Amino acid sequence: MLSAARIFLLFFLFWSVSAEAQNPADARRNGERAYANGRWAVAEAQLALYQKAKPGDLDVLSKLGIALFQLSRGEESRRYLEYVAAKDPGRKDPELFYYLGRVRHGLGDWDKAIIAYKQYLRVSGDRHPLRAHVTDNIKRCVTGMQAIQHPQIALVENLGDRVNTAGDEFAPIPSLNHADRIYFAAARQGSSGGERNDDGFEDTQRGHWCSDMYAARLLNSGWEMQGSLGGLLNTSRFEVPLGFNNNGQILYFFRGYTLYSGEIFADTAATKDEYSMQLPAFKSPVNAEVSDCNPLFYNDHTIIFASRRQGGQGGLDLWWTIRTDSAWTEPQNMGPEVNSPYDEDMPFLSKDGATLYFSSNRLESIGGMDVFRSTYDVKKRSWTSPVSMGLPVNSPEDDVYFRLSSSGHAAFFASNRLGGHGQRDLYIAYYQENQPEQASLSETAIFTRSDQNNIESQEIREITIPSLAYTSDQDVLSADNLKIIAQVAALTRNYPQATLLITTHTDAGAQPKFDLYNGIKRAEILGKAMVDRGIPASRVLLRCVGSGYPIAREVLDAQPNPAAAALNRRMEMSLVAIENLPLKQSIERPLVAAFMAAPGAERLAEQTSGLSYRVEAAITRQILTNDVISMFGDLMIETQPGSGAYQYTAGIFKQYNEAANLRKDLVNQGFTEAKIIAYINGIRLPKAEAVALLKKYPDLAGYIRG
């Protein structure tokens, strides 16, 4: 039998012969197609085959040089491009001279880069899209000639080929709890989402690899891959880690079909890096759909992010928002002290809260995006003029996602500087000494709420919302009810910070499971009516509490009360928010004679006001037929319009430990996925958002840890 080595040798020889035998015209055609689609490795390989078979074609050599530049192979790129320029001195090819300038620029040959850029300006038309960029790059070359070494940086080092690949590694996040670990994003071969085009569709011809989240660890031998964060977090979409909360137990990350369209999610990271099955969306003013990107989460109640939203200085600007109690303030621009007409992006705020790092392509950079540093002047109450981090942190290419380690002895960043392994690589900068701004977490409130439109300054409005009576599904949208629905829809539109809570109450039927399910289906009818009137489904919360909170006694003097059923069947609407609203609301209910009145409505309002806990027993798509659930009190079903998912909960408690006891009982009765949910004023509170409310509600500590 042939040995494995001989089999491999024969296969290699066969492959080599096949490659050599490829038709040169096919190689050129394939190479130019890959070149047009930005698939640089394929383009370089195919065009190199053509060049070997038919050497000397200047168009092919020019494309080869550009592909090599994109692959960070600077010296090889320079040889090809300079050969073409020397061979055809009269060549009027703007792309050739642009990339000849770029590669010389990237290699730090400032004078010759300027010469190539000026050649580009001579041969390109006045309307060529890169003219302004090239003019700026000439100025950046002049800045590069004067660049100095950062006095505190001892060494900048690539994390090596055990971490970096020919793909795109970016967004390094140092672990808060493990000094030898980082998390990062990588769009590399084998990523979960495959290859997708700019519209987010799978495309093996024009697409590029989606990004997944990974971890790397420092061993004695150097940095090594620890692996992907797994299928629970990495999906067929783009995922990018954004940061951790203060104690490192909540991971914030981006997920979207493109890097410019998606949502922020929060996930609890246990000590063994295990992640929750359900990932709550993180609600804040940061919205990728309106160009917001790269948020930094600082001290659990401050977010700094980049955005092109109106009101900025130009390009991407840095903005901030803070959380008061639980409502995020309207984002504020960081002003001309920090922002410029160019791009400011990827902020990092050190522990002292007064040292800001970010990347910018302003003219003070030496190439693309450089890292800048600004400090907050407490006396002047303003940020100082940003200063470049200098060499060797900055390079003539893009240096981005700069973050100090927790101790301040090093910083991690991504760069596509020439000489790397592929697109962007991860780098580490070692400091001579620990940076003092990372010594301790500051309590100084540099970012404070400045808007005057908060609820304290608004006039409190008093409103009364009538309850809706019904007998059957057809009655929900009766003529009388529709008038009330229209009024409540208009009211809801006037308070965009509020959630419309719709609660269905039923009379006592033979089996609670049918009361609950029929009630939530009727709530869905009302919820759809609100969506049809312009209220987003995300702002409508539907729940059915069955017959658990009557306003009329079902039994009087040991006899059924025939009037109770019609009185108790009602649907109530109210506006709720985690933070107080400038509203004083009351619900107009049917009049009930004192001798038959029941305190159910008051009891529900008291139990759900402020912080409360319930235990979610199950999430279903249809009715829950397990009669065991009827053993437990305060049963509810929750959903949202169009969701189709029904969340069954039991119990209402003011203390976390009481809810924990009920959860154990539910698990023992077969509801093995039961979990505790915290609520503020009837609104579910994800753990990621609960952190900011710990000071106001200390009992949340158990919920966050649990």
XYZ file of C-alpha atoms in Angstrom:
706
model
C 0.000 0.000 0.000
C 1.090 3.578 -0.631
C 2.124 5.567 2.417
C 0.138 8.656 3.397
C 3.105 10.858 2.471
C 3.311 9.369 -1.043
C -0.436 9.729 -1.545
C -0.199 13.393 -0.538
C 2.764 13.912 -2.898
C 0.881 12.379 -5.821
C -2.170 14.529 -5.057
C -0.013 17.655 -4.862
C 1.682 16.866 -8.174
C -1.708 16.222 -9.805
C -3.069 19.513 -8.467
C 0.048 21.385 -9.603
C -0.167 19.936 -13.106
C -3.871 20.814 -13.241
C -3.141 24.378 -12.169
C -0.318 24.698 -14.683
C -2.574 23.304 -17.388
C -5.298 25.897 -16.782
C -6.079 27.944 -19.859
C -4.389 31.373 -19.429
C -7.486 33.115 -20.780
C -9.601 31.385 -18.122
C -7.111 32.382 -15.428
C -7.273 36.013 -16.511
C -11.059 35.968 -16.771
C -11.406 34.386 -13.321
C -8.831 36.745 -11.854
C -10.477 39.871 -13.211
C -13.896 38.689 -12.020
C -12.511 38.101 -8.525
C -10.737 41.475 -8.690
C -13.992 43.252 -9.544
C -15.708 41.521 -6.602
C -12.958 42.368 -4.113
C -11.908 38.740 -3.640
C -8.260 39.633 -3.516
C -6.660 36.276 -2.710
C -8.418 34.582 -5.636
C -7.630 37.521 -7.908
C -3.929 37.426 -7.005
C -3.658 33.659 -7.514
C -5.426 33.640 -10.892
C -3.698 36.722 -12.278
C -0.335 35.320 -11.163
C -1.064 32.173 -13.209
C -1.797 34.314 -16.249
C 1.342 36.396 -15.685
C 3.435 33.226 -15.514
C 1.949 31.929 -18.772
C 1.911 35.262 -20.621
C 4.268 37.646 -18.822
C 4.440 41.387 -19.290
C 0.786 42.456 -19.668
C 0.776 45.830 -17.902
C -2.960 45.770 -17.144
C -2.574 42.400 -15.431
C 0.544 43.528 -13.569
C -1.274 46.637 -12.331
C -4.177 44.567 -11.003
C -1.717 42.130 -9.423
C -0.025 44.996 -7.599
C -3.344 46.331 -6.327
C -4.489 42.869 -5.178
C -1.202 42.403 -3.320
C -1.700 45.765 -1.607
C -5.135 44.638 -0.436
C -3.504 41.474 0.930
C -1.025 43.577 2.981
C 1.942 42.404 0.887
C 3.369 45.890 0.544
C 6.847 45.342 -0.926
C 5.564 42.923 -3.587
C 2.782 45.344 -4.474
C 5.230 48.203 -4.770
C 7.490 46.262 -7.178
C 4.627 45.506 -9.570
C 3.145 49.015 -9.520
C 6.488 50.794 -9.893
C 7.381 48.466 -12.783
C 4.157 49.373 -14.619
C 4.662 53.103 -13.980
C 8.285 52.950 -15.201
C 7.480 50.779 -18.229
C 4.753 53.141 -19.446
C 5.639 56.689 -18.248
C 2.763 58.251 -20.168
C 0.151 55.918 -18.710
C -3.014 57.807 -17.748
C -4.402 55.361 -15.213
C -5.691 57.071 -12.028
C -6.086 53.725 -10.257
C -2.420 52.829 -10.844
C -1.078 56.054 -9.367
C -3.611 56.071 -6.529
C -2.468 52.651 -5.336
C 1.174 53.420 -6.001
C 0.699 56.384 -3.668
C -1.147 54.190 -1.163
C 1.519 51.486 -1.044
C 4.380 53.991 -0.711
C 2.325 55.795 1.927
C 1.683 52.513 3.731
C 5.397 51.712 3.747
C 6.216 55.130 5.215
C 7.942 56.440 2.096
C 6.302 59.838 2.502
C 8.124 61.813 -0.229
C 7.587 59.230 -2.961
C 3.986 58.731 -1.879
C 3.366 62.447 -2.447
C 4.919 62.174 -5.934
C 2.581 59.299 -6.843
C -0.436 61.116 -5.409
C 0.398 64.186 -7.505
C 0.688 61.964 -10.588
C -2.799 60.715 -9.782
C -4.094 64.299 -9.584
C -2.571 65.056 -13.009
C -4.187 62.099 -14.798
C -7.554 61.995 -13.012
C -10.478 64.159 -13.972
C -11.775 66.912 -11.728
C -14.782 64.767 -10.840
C -12.892 61.606 -10.006
C -14.341 60.382 -6.670
C -10.938 59.984 -4.981
C -9.513 63.462 -5.649
C -10.505 64.933 -2.273
C -9.201 61.840 -0.499
C -5.860 62.038 -2.312
C -5.514 65.750 -1.548
C -6.053 64.939 2.129
C -3.569 62.063 1.951
C -0.862 64.416 0.702
C -1.406 66.497 3.845
C -1.334 63.325 5.952
C 2.017 62.402 4.403
C 3.361 65.754 5.562
C 2.043 64.945 9.043
C 3.714 61.536 8.795
C 7.099 63.139 8.149
C 6.788 64.829 11.540
C 5.382 61.838 13.449
C 7.109 60.956 16.703
C 7.325 57.846 18.827
C 4.969 57.606 21.784
C 7.252 57.842 24.830
C 5.273 55.351 26.934
C 4.930 52.596 24.310
C 7.604 49.931 24.683
C 6.469 47.609 21.894
C 3.653 47.003 19.415
C 3.292 43.385 18.352
C 1.018 41.432 16.030
C -0.854 38.708 17.947
C 0.446 36.220 15.399
C -0.906 33.611 13.021
C -2.459 31.535 15.806
C -5.049 34.325 16.141
C -4.892 36.365 12.930
C -5.727 34.900 9.528
C -6.042 36.004 5.923
C -9.520 37.194 6.928
C -10.586 40.236 8.928
C -9.960 40.242 12.699
C -11.274 43.292 14.555
C -13.051 44.677 17.648
C -10.827 43.204 20.406
C -12.421 43.346 23.876
C -10.109 42.596 26.833
C -11.762 40.403 29.447
C -12.481 42.173 32.725
C -12.076 39.009 34.778
C -9.260 37.212 32.940
C -6.105 39.218 32.235
C -4.926 36.600 29.734
C -8.039 36.607 27.552
C -9.601 38.746 24.842
C -12.769 38.465 22.792
C -12.955 39.678 19.211
C -14.797 39.489 15.900
C -13.459 37.829 12.779
C -14.830 37.565 9.257
C -12.837 34.556 8.169
C -13.225 31.345 6.239
C -15.603 28.966 7.980
C -17.642 31.633 9.788
C -21.191 30.586 10.664
C -22.910 33.023 8.317
C -20.962 32.006 5.232
C -20.293 34.505 2.460
C -22.840 37.296 2.034
C -23.122 40.333 -0.201
C -23.860 43.914 0.845
C -27.599 43.173 0.926
C -27.100 40.328 3.403
C -27.801 37.472 0.969
C -25.595 34.417 0.536
C -23.302 35.024 -2.425
C -20.180 32.970 -3.092
C -19.164 35.186 -6.024
C -19.485 38.729 -4.660
C -19.974 38.034 -0.982
C -17.581 38.209 1.938
C -17.424 36.144 5.096
C -19.751 37.104 7.929
C -18.161 37.869 11.269
C -18.361 35.545 14.272
C -17.200 36.142 17.840
C -14.113 34.366 19.152
C -11.882 34.210 22.211
C -8.081 34.108 22.379
C -5.834 33.373 25.340
C -2.245 34.194 26.245
C -0.094 31.138 26.973
C 3.627 30.909 27.653
C 4.145 30.288 23.951
C 2.138 33.357 22.928
C -1.427 34.175 21.948
C -3.565 31.206 20.928
C -7.127 30.823 19.710
C -9.450 29.593 22.428
C -12.247 29.062 19.943
C -15.563 30.392 18.750
C -18.113 31.586 21.304
C -20.390 28.879 19.957
C -23.654 28.368 18.145
C -25.783 30.066 20.787
C -24.121 33.394 20.033
C -22.702 32.949 16.534
C -25.427 32.550 13.929
C -25.927 32.996 10.201
C -25.733 36.771 10.722
C -22.868 39.128 11.543
C -21.921 39.166 15.234
C -19.494 41.640 16.824
C -18.642 41.893 20.550
C -19.139 45.393 21.949
C -18.153 45.157 25.599
C -19.046 44.026 29.107
C -20.867 45.542 32.027
C -18.896 46.646 35.092
C -18.441 43.195 36.617
C -17.861 41.394 33.327
C -20.937 39.179 33.658
C -22.991 40.689 30.819
C -21.711 40.634 27.252
C -23.105 43.222 24.857
C -22.845 42.371 21.180
C -24.158 43.375 17.765
C -26.088 41.050 15.466
C -27.351 41.887 11.987
C -27.670 40.731 8.397
C -25.048 43.365 7.551
C -22.625 45.297 9.756
C -24.794 48.379 9.252
C -28.239 46.977 9.979
C -29.014 45.032 13.124
C -29.584 45.128 16.874
C -27.637 45.128 20.111
C -28.134 42.126 22.377
C -27.086 41.430 25.944
C -26.115 38.071 27.340
C -25.019 36.983 30.791
C -21.584 35.365 30.779
C -21.104 32.890 33.612
C -17.724 32.109 35.129
C -17.261 29.254 32.687
C -18.241 31.387 29.704
C -21.595 29.685 29.313
C -24.300 31.749 27.670
C -28.039 31.955 28.032
C -30.337 30.295 25.498
C -32.471 33.422 25.153
C -30.783 36.652 24.213
C -32.621 39.833 25.217
C -32.333 42.833 22.928
C -30.677 45.797 24.618
C -32.978 48.799 24.414
C -31.312 52.185 24.089
C -31.239 55.170 21.705
C -28.359 53.539 19.781
C -29.901 52.406 16.503
C -27.849 50.890 13.691
C -30.650 51.613 11.229
C -29.928 55.367 11.521
C -26.126 55.030 11.221
C -25.316 54.601 14.941
C -22.386 52.242 15.437
C -19.600 50.993 17.712
C -21.114 51.822 21.115
C -18.953 51.808 24.244
C -20.688 50.733 27.461
C -19.220 52.584 30.433
C -20.095 52.177 34.153
C -23.467 50.566 33.352
C -25.250 53.853 32.691
C -23.263 55.669 29.992
C -22.983 54.861 26.284
C -20.644 56.654 23.880
C -21.124 55.812 20.211
C -20.421 57.017 16.681
C -23.138 58.276 14.369
C -23.856 60.343 11.275
C -27.105 61.642 12.760
C -28.050 65.260 12.203
C -26.555 67.906 14.453
C -22.967 66.681 14.197
C -19.754 68.297 13.024
C -19.532 66.203 9.829
C -18.858 62.568 8.971
C -19.088 60.182 11.909
C -19.199 62.007 15.247
C -19.042 60.766 18.820
C -22.274 61.044 20.809
C -23.249 60.070 24.345
C -26.350 59.127 26.276
C -26.862 58.330 29.957
C -29.475 56.451 31.878
C -31.450 58.108 34.662
C -33.224 55.409 36.649
C -33.857 53.375 33.511
C -34.679 55.796 30.714
C -31.898 56.764 28.334
C -31.521 60.469 27.623
C -31.598 61.988 24.168
C -28.088 61.512 22.685
C -25.775 64.531 22.909
C -22.973 65.368 20.478
C -19.549 65.558 22.138
C -18.948 68.847 20.396
C -16.197 70.417 18.282
C -13.574 69.879 20.989
C -13.643 66.155 20.135
C -15.404 65.912 16.774
C -14.225 67.268 13.424
C -15.557 67.458 9.844
C -13.939 64.027 9.355
C -14.809 60.692 10.996
C -14.527 60.028 14.731
C -15.300 56.432 15.584
C -14.740 53.491 17.962
C -14.514 55.326 21.313
C -12.949 53.948 24.485
C -13.286 55.695 27.856
C -10.785 54.695 30.530
C -11.773 53.832 34.096
C -11.142 57.362 35.349
C -13.966 58.533 33.088
C -11.828 61.428 31.906
C -9.516 59.905 29.283
C -11.082 59.274 25.904
C -9.477 57.304 23.078
C -10.971 57.101 19.592
C -9.985 56.687 15.949
C -10.212 59.492 13.400
C -9.133 60.168 9.832
C -8.782 63.913 10.432
C -5.845 65.630 8.746
C -3.720 65.236 11.881
C -3.586 61.496 11.175
C -0.652 60.021 9.273
C -2.807 57.889 7.001
C -6.244 56.413 7.473
C -7.901 56.134 10.878
C -5.413 56.948 13.650
C -5.864 56.637 17.413
C -6.269 59.929 19.285
C -6.458 60.748 22.984
C -8.376 63.523 24.746
C -8.730 64.274 28.458
C -11.472 66.054 30.328
C -10.559 69.367 31.953
C -12.687 69.506 35.095
C -12.072 73.228 35.680
C -13.014 74.227 32.141
C -15.649 71.484 31.948
C -14.558 70.578 28.440
C -12.449 68.054 26.561
C -8.925 68.950 25.515
C -7.880 69.039 21.879
C -7.249 65.419 20.792
C -3.617 64.346 20.443
C -2.385 61.555 18.176
C -1.007 58.457 19.889
C 1.900 58.617 17.431
C 4.140 55.775 16.331
C 4.144 52.802 16.616
C 0.449 52.602 17.583
C -0.569 54.586 14.527
C 0.418 53.627 11.010
C -0.304 54.970 7.521
C -3.291 52.581 7.348
C -6.333 52.197 9.649
C -5.686 51.721 13.378
C -8.976 51.162 15.142
C -10.819 49.657 18.148
C -8.142 50.792 20.618
C -8.846 49.558 24.165
C -6.690 49.558 27.269
C -6.435 46.363 29.265
C -8.071 46.368 32.688
C -4.734 46.933 34.446
C -3.517 49.533 31.952
C -0.274 47.702 31.167
C -1.239 47.168 27.520
C -3.744 48.085 24.841
C -5.336 46.012 22.090
C -6.342 47.328 18.696
C -6.958 46.266 15.099
C -4.986 47.474 12.093
C -4.714 46.770 8.383
C -1.131 48.081 8.268
C 1.045 46.481 5.624
C 2.894 43.339 6.626
C -0.030 41.723 8.419
C -1.603 38.338 7.799
C -4.597 39.517 5.803
C -7.108 42.315 6.099
C -7.197 43.732 9.629
C -5.120 41.966 12.283
C -5.159 42.224 16.057
C -2.198 43.946 17.738
C -1.088 44.582 21.304
C 0.750 47.695 22.484
C 2.809 47.253 25.662
C 3.324 50.283 27.912
C 6.458 50.990 29.920
C 4.232 51.423 33.003
C 0.598 50.820 33.876
C -1.490 53.738 32.669
C -2.891 55.698 35.647
C -6.276 56.293 34.004
C -7.007 52.572 34.472
C -6.195 52.544 38.197
C -9.775 52.763 39.475
C -13.333 53.334 38.320
C -14.366 56.957 38.764
C -17.681 58.011 40.255
C -17.369 61.521 38.797
C -20.355 62.353 36.618
C -18.723 63.952 33.578
C -21.661 62.957 31.408
C -24.786 64.458 32.972
C -28.296 65.051 31.787
C -28.541 68.510 30.274
C -31.904 68.441 28.551
C -34.707 70.393 30.140
C -37.486 68.286 28.718
C -37.447 65.732 31.505
C -40.601 64.684 33.213
C -39.993 66.793 36.303
C -40.407 69.966 34.238
C -43.501 68.736 32.402
C -47.007 69.442 33.539
C -48.691 66.362 34.974
C -51.701 65.485 32.875
C -54.704 63.728 34.393
C -56.490 61.195 32.201
C -59.224 58.613 32.656
C -59.411 55.606 30.345
C -62.689 53.667 30.289
C -62.466 49.881 30.394
C -63.889 47.935 27.455
C -66.778 45.557 28.009
C -67.147 42.370 25.986
C -69.185 39.187 25.876
C -67.544 37.468 22.910
C -64.761 38.058 20.384
C -67.148 40.078 18.222
C -67.778 42.583 21.027
C -64.130 43.569 21.431
C -64.322 45.972 18.484
C -67.862 47.187 19.065
C -68.781 50.716 18.010
C -68.510 52.028 21.570
C -65.178 50.307 22.124
C -63.756 51.603 18.829
C -64.255 55.196 19.984
C -62.222 54.502 23.122
C -59.588 52.601 21.123
C -59.079 55.597 18.811
C -58.644 57.946 21.791
C -56.124 55.657 23.505
C -54.165 55.198 20.266
C -53.864 58.980 19.934
C -52.768 59.247 23.569
C -50.140 56.527 23.076
C -48.689 58.309 20.059
C -48.209 61.417 22.211
C -46.027 59.497 24.710
C -43.457 57.566 22.633
C -41.498 56.628 25.768
C -44.458 54.635 27.107
C -45.700 51.085 26.564
C -49.408 50.462 26.075
C -50.435 47.720 28.509
C -53.640 45.869 27.608
C -55.032 43.571 30.309
C -57.923 41.182 29.738
C -60.012 40.096 32.738
C -62.451 37.194 32.426
C -65.248 35.781 34.498
C -64.683 32.477 36.274
C -65.211 29.602 33.867
C -65.066 25.893 34.487
C -61.318 25.649 33.767
C -58.804 28.502 34.193
C -56.702 27.327 31.242
C -59.524 28.175 28.832
C -60.261 31.507 30.546
C -56.615 32.530 30.176
C -56.241 31.425 26.573
C -59.521 32.894 25.331
C -58.651 36.111 27.144
C -55.236 36.494 25.498
C -56.763 35.827 22.071
C -59.171 38.715 22.703
C -56.273 40.881 23.813
C -54.628 40.099 20.463
C -57.689 41.475 18.659
C -57.317 44.739 20.548
C -53.540 44.731 20.046
C -53.931 44.396 16.282
C -56.367 47.306 16.296
C -53.719 49.445 17.981
C -51.043 48.411 15.475
C -53.466 49.250 12.651
C -53.719 52.733 14.178
C -49.982 53.327 14.001
C -48.746 52.021 17.362
C -45.632 49.829 16.856
C -46.146 46.260 18.049
C -42.998 46.601 20.160
C -44.791 49.256 22.240
C -47.845 47.114 22.969
C -47.876 44.545 25.786
C -50.798 42.127 25.982
C -51.681 40.065 29.016
C -54.585 38.054 30.339
C -55.000 37.547 34.081
C -58.074 35.337 33.814
C -60.573 35.648 36.650
C -57.918 36.228 39.296
C -58.643 39.934 39.881
C -62.425 40.435 39.955
C -64.173 43.699 40.791
C -67.397 41.852 41.692
C -67.735 38.809 43.918
C -68.654 35.657 42.008
C -70.400 34.210 45.070
C -72.729 35.967 47.513
C -74.072 34.208 50.597
C -72.874 30.855 49.237
C -74.840 31.425 46.018
C -73.551 32.321 42.525
C -73.804 36.034 41.786
C -75.456 36.337 38.340
C -74.308 39.957 37.917
C -70.616 39.237 38.490
C -69.769 37.710 35.119
C -70.665 40.793 33.060
C -68.930 43.123 35.529
C -65.693 41.131 35.653
C -65.391 40.650 31.875
C -63.439 43.730 30.903
C -60.329 44.897 29.049
C -58.239 47.648 30.607
C -55.645 49.865 28.930
C -52.946 51.998 30.522
C -49.645 53.627 29.596
C -46.674 52.313 31.558
C -42.941 52.978 31.608
C -40.014 51.977 33.767
C -39.441 55.645 34.555
C -42.336 57.784 35.787
C -44.574 59.337 33.154
C -45.997 62.877 33.355
C -49.445 61.306 33.645
C -51.892 60.674 36.428
C -54.010 57.818 35.126
C -57.200 56.245 36.336
C -59.346 53.504 34.839
C -63.096 53.931 34.628
C -64.636 50.581 35.533
C -68.280 49.487 35.762
C -70.045 50.615 38.919
C -70.303 47.794 41.440
C -72.600 47.880 44.441
C -70.683 47.956 47.706
C -72.162 44.692 48.977
C -70.719 42.747 46.034
C -67.503 44.724 45.367
C -64.221 42.777 45.241
C -60.738 44.340 45.583
C -59.132 42.503 42.640
C -58.255 45.589 40.584
C -56.602 47.335 43.521
C -54.676 44.189 44.433
C -53.290 43.797 40.897
C -52.254 47.469 40.748
C -50.474 47.226 44.098
C -48.683 43.979 43.227
C -47.397 45.192 39.860
C -46.403 48.732 40.848
C -42.648 49.260 40.968
C -40.461 46.155 41.177
C -42.078 42.723 41.120
C -41.132 39.201 40.103
C -43.010 36.433 38.338
C -41.960 32.955 37.343
C -42.261 32.099 33.672
C -43.353 28.465 33.568
C -43.497 27.925 29.809
C -43.540 29.596 26.401
C -45.976 28.019 23.959
C -47.398 28.561 20.483
C -50.784 27.143 21.487
C -52.811 26.617 24.638
C -50.949 25.051 27.562
C -52.977 21.955 28.405
C -50.919 20.818 31.394
C -53.472 21.084 34.216
C -50.699 21.149 36.818
C -50.269 24.867 36.111
C -53.679 25.451 37.730
C -52.148 24.525 41.103
C -50.368 27.878 41.182
C -51.817 31.314 41.843
C -51.707 34.627 39.981
C -51.568 32.958 36.575
C -51.102 35.147 33.515
C -50.367 34.879 29.813
C -48.300 37.577 28.096
C -47.589 38.251 24.430
C -47.180 41.062 21.896
C -49.116 41.711 18.680
C -47.980 39.372 15.931
C -45.624 37.428 18.199
C -47.530 34.146 18.306
C -45.615 33.182 21.466
C -47.509 32.891 24.750
C -45.561 33.330 27.978
C -47.254 31.643 30.931
C -46.293 33.089 34.319
C -47.250 32.260 37.892
C -47.018 34.261 41.095
C -46.331 37.927 41.771
C -43.728 38.719 44.412
C -41.924 41.750 45.753
C -38.875 39.752 46.878
C -36.596 37.710 44.644
C -36.175 34.873 47.157
C -39.947 34.314 47.225
C -39.985 33.955 43.448
C -37.018 31.585 43.680
C -39.015 29.284 45.966
C -41.912 29.189 43.512
C -39.536 28.429 40.672
C -38.297 25.360 42.555
C -41.889 24.191 42.997
C -42.589 24.622 39.283
C -39.443 22.717 38.331
C -40.467 19.894 40.668
C -43.836 19.772 38.902
C -42.217 19.253 35.509
C -41.732 22.836 34.287
C -37.982 22.352 33.973
C -37.410 25.544 31.946
C -39.088 27.776 34.544
C -37.250 31.035 35.166
C -37.700 34.204 37.173
C -38.598 37.435 35.375
C -38.284 40.870 36.958
C -40.811 43.591 36.134
C -40.934 47.328 36.658
C -44.482 48.699 36.518
C -45.566 45.602 34.603
C -42.772 45.792 32.005
C -40.256 42.969 31.711
C -36.778 43.971 32.848
C -33.884 42.153 31.119
C -30.861 41.484 33.308
C -28.763 43.730 31.093
C -30.999 46.674 31.986
C -31.447 45.656 35.615
C -27.833 46.518 36.412
C -28.524 50.247 36.091
C -31.393 49.992 38.595
C -29.493 48.260 41.392
C -29.111 51.448 43.388
C -32.844 52.112 43.310
C -33.862 48.447 43.729
C -31.142 46.575 45.697
C -33.208 43.372 45.615
C -32.321 43.073 41.909
C -28.868 41.795 42.911
C -30.204 38.266 43.321
C -32.030 38.451 40.001
C -28.898 39.578 38.149
C -26.786 36.819 39.706
C -29.441 34.136 39.354
